[in-house]
Amino acid sequence: MTKAMLIDLTKCTGCRGCQVACKQWNDLPAEETICWGCYDNPPDLSPDTWNRIAFYEWEEDGQPKWMFRPVRCFHCTDAPCVDVCPTGALYKDAYGFTAYDKSLCNGCGYCTQACPFNIPRLEDLDTVKGLANITGKGKADKCTFCQDRVHNDLMPACATTCATGAIQYGERAEMVALGEARVTELKSNGTPEANLYGKDLLGGLGMMYVLPKSADWLTDLDKEQNKGNAPIPSNPAYKLANFWQKILEPIGIAGVGVALAGLGLNFLIARRSIKLEEEEG
């Protein structure tokens, strides 16, 4: 029953149809952007932009080359953000996606630090009136894989609008097979570095890419061209913050228990002393 999405970057034309569909379906407001020397618009993900198209350009054999990449949550099977979320706001959906209940988010920001792809973003309190939480920051936001659509037998909004068929959605095993077949086709047609990204990473990603070149090459290009700090590392690191969170959370809970027990003991001792004084008086 595990679902997944496959995005073939060799077919994406950068039309931004998926970007607009995401905004429309999730009722996300437009953002004021600036001209920053690139076609990317907006220049980065935000609490109001869960999917954006990154434009890449480079020279190869004396010719200009272009590639376009939809940037959004990868929905890792072993999702670091889920592991560190202290409130259960982030959790694994029955279809395998990394689902999100915003009403449970406390704005701690652990997910933004744990994600190896730099996807979740926190709201700016300056634009969120009446919101208070333990950090003084807003709540997190990210792609939810259109939970309200897929559980009603509808495709994610982005997939319905893709004109070239670059975005495919279905059973994960089918998406893996489709991706591997496409890689074989590309390699036989002059793209020797073609590969399927995400098949086994972090337990298997719920959003995979067909890449024309290696993930490390694309990550380096992403850094070089300042594409919003959205890497796709060949071996995504399970950040140290995750391990500290797993260690400190039970310690913290135990600490609270010890503190409460101590307070209870102090209360009983004080009450006993008062009673003895009354009896002696």
Coordinates of C-alpha atoms in Angstrom, one line a residue:
M1 CA 0.0 0.0 0.0
T2 CA 3.1 2.3 0.1
K3 CA 2.8 5.0 -2.4
A4 CA 5.5 7.1 -4.0
M5 CA 6.2 9.8 -6.6
L6 CA 8.8 9.6 -9.3
I7 CA 10.0 12.8 -11.0
D8 CA 12.0 12.5 -14.2
L9 CA 14.3 15.5 -14.4
T10 CA 15.1 14.7 -18.1
K11 CA 11.4 15.4 -18.9
C12 CA 10.8 18.5 -16.7
T13 CA 10.5 21.7 -18.7
G14 CA 10.4 24.1 -15.8
C15 CA 6.9 25.3 -16.6
R16 CA 6.1 25.7 -12.9
G17 CA 2.6 24.1 -13.4
C18 CA 3.2 21.9 -10.3
Q19 CA 4.4 24.9 -8.3
V20 CA 1.2 26.8 -9.1
A21 CA -1.0 23.7 -8.5
C22 CA 0.5 23.2 -5.1
K23 CA -0.2 26.9 -4.2
Q24 CA -3.8 26.6 -5.4
W25 CA -4.8 23.4 -3.8
N26 CA -3.2 24.2 -0.4
D27 CA -4.5 27.8 -0.5
L28 CA -0.9 29.1 0.0
P29 CA -0.5 32.9 -0.6
A30 CA 1.7 34.4 -3.2
E31 CA 5.1 35.8 -2.1
E32 CA 6.7 39.1 -3.0
T33 CA 10.0 38.1 -4.7
I34 CA 13.0 40.0 -6.2
C35 CA 15.1 39.7 -9.3
W36 CA 18.2 37.9 -8.0
G37 CA 20.0 37.1 -11.2
C38 CA 18.3 33.8 -11.9
Y39 CA 15.0 32.4 -13.3
D40 CA 14.1 30.7 -10.0
N41 CA 11.1 32.3 -8.5
P42 CA 10.7 32.3 -5.5
P43 CA 14.4 31.8 -4.7
D44 CA 13.8 29.3 -1.9
L45 CA 11.2 27.2 -0.1
S46 CA 9.2 28.9 2.7
P47 CA 6.2 28.3 4.9
D48 CA 4.1 29.6 2.0
T49 CA 6.0 27.8 -0.8
W50 CA 6.1 24.0 -0.4
N51 CA 7.2 23.2 -3.9
R52 CA 9.4 25.3 -6.2
I53 CA 11.3 24.8 -9.4
A54 CA 15.1 25.2 -9.4
F55 CA 16.7 26.2 -12.7
Y56 CA 20.2 24.9 -13.5
E57 CA 22.4 26.0 -16.3
W58 CA 25.9 24.9 -17.3
E59 CA 28.2 24.5 -20.3
E60 CA 29.0 21.1 -21.8
D61 CA 31.1 20.5 -24.9
G62 CA 30.8 24.2 -25.6
Q63 CA 27.0 24.2 -25.5
P64 CA 24.7 25.6 -22.9
K65 CA 22.7 23.1 -21.0
W66 CA 19.5 23.4 -18.8
M67 CA 17.9 21.3 -16.2
F68 CA 14.9 21.9 -14.0
R69 CA 14.2 20.3 -10.6
P70 CA 11.0 20.4 -8.5
V71 CA 12.2 20.9 -4.9
R72 CA 10.0 19.6 -2.1
C73 CA 9.9 17.1 0.8
F74 CA 11.4 13.6 0.0
H75 CA 9.1 11.8 2.4
C76 CA 11.8 9.5 3.8
T77 CA 10.8 6.1 5.1
D78 CA 13.2 6.6 8.0
A79 CA 12.4 10.2 8.4
P80 CA 14.8 12.1 10.8
C81 CA 12.1 14.9 11.2
V82 CA 9.6 12.3 12.6
D83 CA 12.2 11.0 15.0
V84 CA 12.9 14.3 16.5
C85 CA 9.4 15.8 16.6
P86 CA 8.5 15.9 20.3
T87 CA 4.8 16.4 19.8
G88 CA 3.9 13.9 17.1
A89 CA 3.0 16.7 14.7
L90 CA 5.2 14.9 12.1
Y91 CA 4.3 11.2 11.6
K92 CA 4.3 8.4 9.1
D93 CA 1.1 8.1 7.1
A94 CA -0.5 4.8 6.2
Y95 CA 0.7 5.3 2.6
G96 CA 4.3 5.8 3.8
F97 CA 4.4 9.6 3.5
T98 CA 5.7 12.0 6.1
A99 CA 2.4 13.5 7.2
Y100 CA 1.9 16.6 9.3
D101 CA -0.6 17.8 11.8
K102 CA 0.1 21.5 12.2
S103 CA -2.2 21.9 15.2
L104 CA 0.3 19.8 17.2
C105 CA 3.4 21.7 16.2
N106 CA 5.1 23.7 19.0
G107 CA 7.6 25.5 16.8
C108 CA 10.6 23.9 18.4
G109 CA 12.4 23.8 15.0
Y110 CA 14.0 20.3 15.6
C111 CA 12.7 19.1 12.2
T112 CA 14.4 22.0 10.4
Q113 CA 17.7 21.0 12.0
A114 CA 17.4 17.3 11.5
C115 CA 16.3 17.2 7.8
P116 CA 19.3 16.3 5.6
F117 CA 17.5 18.0 2.6
N118 CA 16.8 21.3 4.4
I119 CA 13.0 21.1 3.7
P120 CA 10.8 22.1 6.7
R121 CA 10.6 25.9 7.2
L122 CA 9.4 27.9 10.2
E123 CA 6.9 30.7 10.0
D124 CA 8.1 34.2 10.9
L125 CA 6.2 35.5 13.9
D126 CA 6.2 38.9 12.4
T127 CA 3.6 37.6 9.9
V128 CA 1.8 35.3 12.3
K129 CA -0.4 37.2 14.7
G130 CA -1.4 35.8 18.1
L131 CA 0.9 32.8 17.8
A132 CA 2.9 31.9 20.9
N133 CA 5.0 28.9 21.6
I134 CA 8.1 27.8 23.5
T135 CA 10.7 29.2 21.0
G136 CA 9.1 32.5 20.0
K137 CA 9.0 31.2 16.4
G138 CA 6.1 30.2 14.2
K139 CA 5.1 26.7 13.3
A140 CA 6.8 24.5 10.6
D141 CA 5.4 23.9 7.1
K142 CA 6.3 21.6 4.3
C143 CA 4.8 19.4 1.5
T144 CA 2.3 17.0 2.9
F145 CA 1.9 14.9 -0.3
C146 CA -1.7 16.2 -0.5
Q147 CA -2.9 14.0 2.3
D148 CA -6.4 15.2 1.8
R149 CA -6.3 14.2 -1.9
V150 CA -4.5 10.8 -1.9
H151 CA -6.7 9.4 0.9
N152 CA -9.7 10.2 -1.3
D153 CA -8.2 8.4 -4.3
L154 CA -7.0 11.5 -6.0
M155 CA -3.5 12.2 -7.2
P156 CA -1.4 14.9 -5.6
A157 CA -2.1 18.3 -7.2
C158 CA 1.3 18.6 -8.7
A159 CA 1.1 15.3 -10.5
T160 CA -2.3 16.2 -12.1
T161 CA -0.9 19.3 -13.9
C162 CA 2.4 18.0 -15.2
A163 CA 2.2 18.4 -19.0
T164 CA 5.2 16.2 -19.9
G165 CA 4.6 13.3 -17.6
A166 CA 7.7 14.1 -15.6
I167 CA 5.8 13.6 -12.4
Q168 CA 4.4 10.1 -11.8
Y169 CA 2.5 8.8 -8.8
G170 CA 1.4 5.3 -7.7
E171 CA 2.5 2.2 -5.8
R172 CA 6.1 2.6 -4.8
A173 CA 7.2 -0.7 -6.3
E174 CA 5.7 0.4 -9.6
M175 CA 7.5 3.8 -9.4
V176 CA 10.8 2.1 -8.7
A177 CA 10.4 -0.2 -11.7
L178 CA 9.4 2.8 -13.9
G179 CA 12.4 4.7 -12.7
E180 CA 14.8 1.9 -13.3
A181 CA 13.4 1.3 -16.8
R182 CA 13.8 5.0 -17.6
V183 CA 17.4 4.9 -16.4
T184 CA 18.2 1.9 -18.6
E185 CA 16.6 3.8 -21.6
L186 CA 18.6 6.9 -20.9
K187 CA 21.9 5.0 -20.6
S188 CA 21.3 3.3 -23.9
N189 CA 20.6 6.6 -25.6
G190 CA 23.8 8.5 -24.6
T191 CA 23.3 9.5 -20.9
P192 CA 25.7 7.1 -19.2
E193 CA 25.5 8.8 -15.8
A194 CA 21.7 8.5 -15.5
N195 CA 20.5 7.1 -12.2
L196 CA 17.5 6.6 -9.9
Y197 CA 17.9 8.7 -6.8
G198 CA 16.2 7.6 -3.6
K199 CA 15.4 4.0 -4.1
D200 CA 17.2 2.9 -0.9
L201 CA 18.2 6.1 0.8
L202 CA 16.9 6.5 4.4
G203 CA 14.8 3.4 4.1
G204 CA 13.6 4.5 0.7
L205 CA 12.4 7.9 -0.3
G206 CA 8.7 8.5 -1.1
M207 CA 9.7 11.1 -3.7
M208 CA 12.4 9.8 -6.1
Y209 CA 14.3 11.4 -9.0
V210 CA 15.5 10.2 -12.3
L211 CA 18.7 12.1 -12.6
P212 CA 20.8 12.6 -15.8
K213 CA 24.0 12.9 -13.7
S214 CA 25.1 12.0 -10.2
A215 CA 23.5 13.4 -7.1
D216 CA 26.9 14.8 -5.9
W217 CA 27.3 16.6 -9.3
L218 CA 23.9 18.2 -8.8
T219 CA 24.5 19.1 -5.2
D220 CA 27.7 20.9 -6.2
L221 CA 25.9 22.7 -9.0
D222 CA 23.2 23.6 -6.5
K223 CA 25.8 25.2 -4.1
E224 CA 27.6 26.9 -7.0
Q225 CA 24.4 28.5 -8.3
N226 CA 22.9 29.2 -4.8
K227 CA 19.7 27.4 -5.4
G228 CA 18.2 27.9 -2.0
N229 CA 20.4 25.4 -0.1
A230 CA 18.4 22.3 -1.1
P231 CA 21.0 19.6 -1.5
I232 CA 20.4 16.0 -2.7
P233 CA 23.5 14.3 -1.2
S234 CA 24.4 10.8 -2.5
N235 CA 24.4 9.6 1.1
P236 CA 22.0 11.8 3.2
A237 CA 23.4 12.1 6.8
Y238 CA 21.2 11.2 9.7
K239 CA 22.2 14.4 11.6
L240 CA 23.7 14.2 15.0
A241 CA 20.8 16.3 16.3
N242 CA 18.6 13.3 15.9
F243 CA 20.7 11.1 18.1
W244 CA 21.0 13.8 20.8
Q245 CA 17.2 14.2 20.7
K246 CA 16.7 10.5 21.2
I247 CA 19.1 10.5 24.1
L248 CA 18.0 13.7 25.8
E249 CA 14.3 13.1 25.5
P250 CA 14.1 10.1 27.9
I251 CA 16.7 11.7 30.1
G252 CA 14.5 14.8 30.2
I253 CA 11.4 12.8 31.0
A254 CA 13.3 11.0 33.8
G255 CA 14.6 14.3 35.1
V256 CA 11.0 15.6 35.4
G257 CA 10.0 12.5 37.2
V258 CA 12.9 12.8 39.7
A259 CA 12.1 16.5 40.2
L260 CA 8.4 15.7 40.9
A261 CA 9.4 12.9 43.3
G262 CA 11.7 15.3 45.1
L263 CA 9.0 17.9 45.5
G264 CA 6.6 15.3 46.8
L265 CA 9.2 14.1 49.3
N266 CA 9.9 17.6 50.5
F267 CA 6.2 18.2 51.0
L268 CA 5.9 15.1 53.1
I269 CA 8.9 16.0 55.2
A270 CA 7.7 19.6 55.7
R271 CA 4.2 18.3 56.7
R272 CA 5.7 15.8 59.1
S273 CA 7.8 18.6 60.8
I274 CA 4.8 20.9 61.1
K275 CA 2.8 18.1 62.7
L276 CA 5.6 17.3 65.2
E277 CA 5.9 21.0 66.2
E278 CA 2.1 21.2 66.7
E279 CA 2.2 18.1 69.0
E280 CA 5.2 19.4 71.0
G281 CA 3.5 22.8 71.3

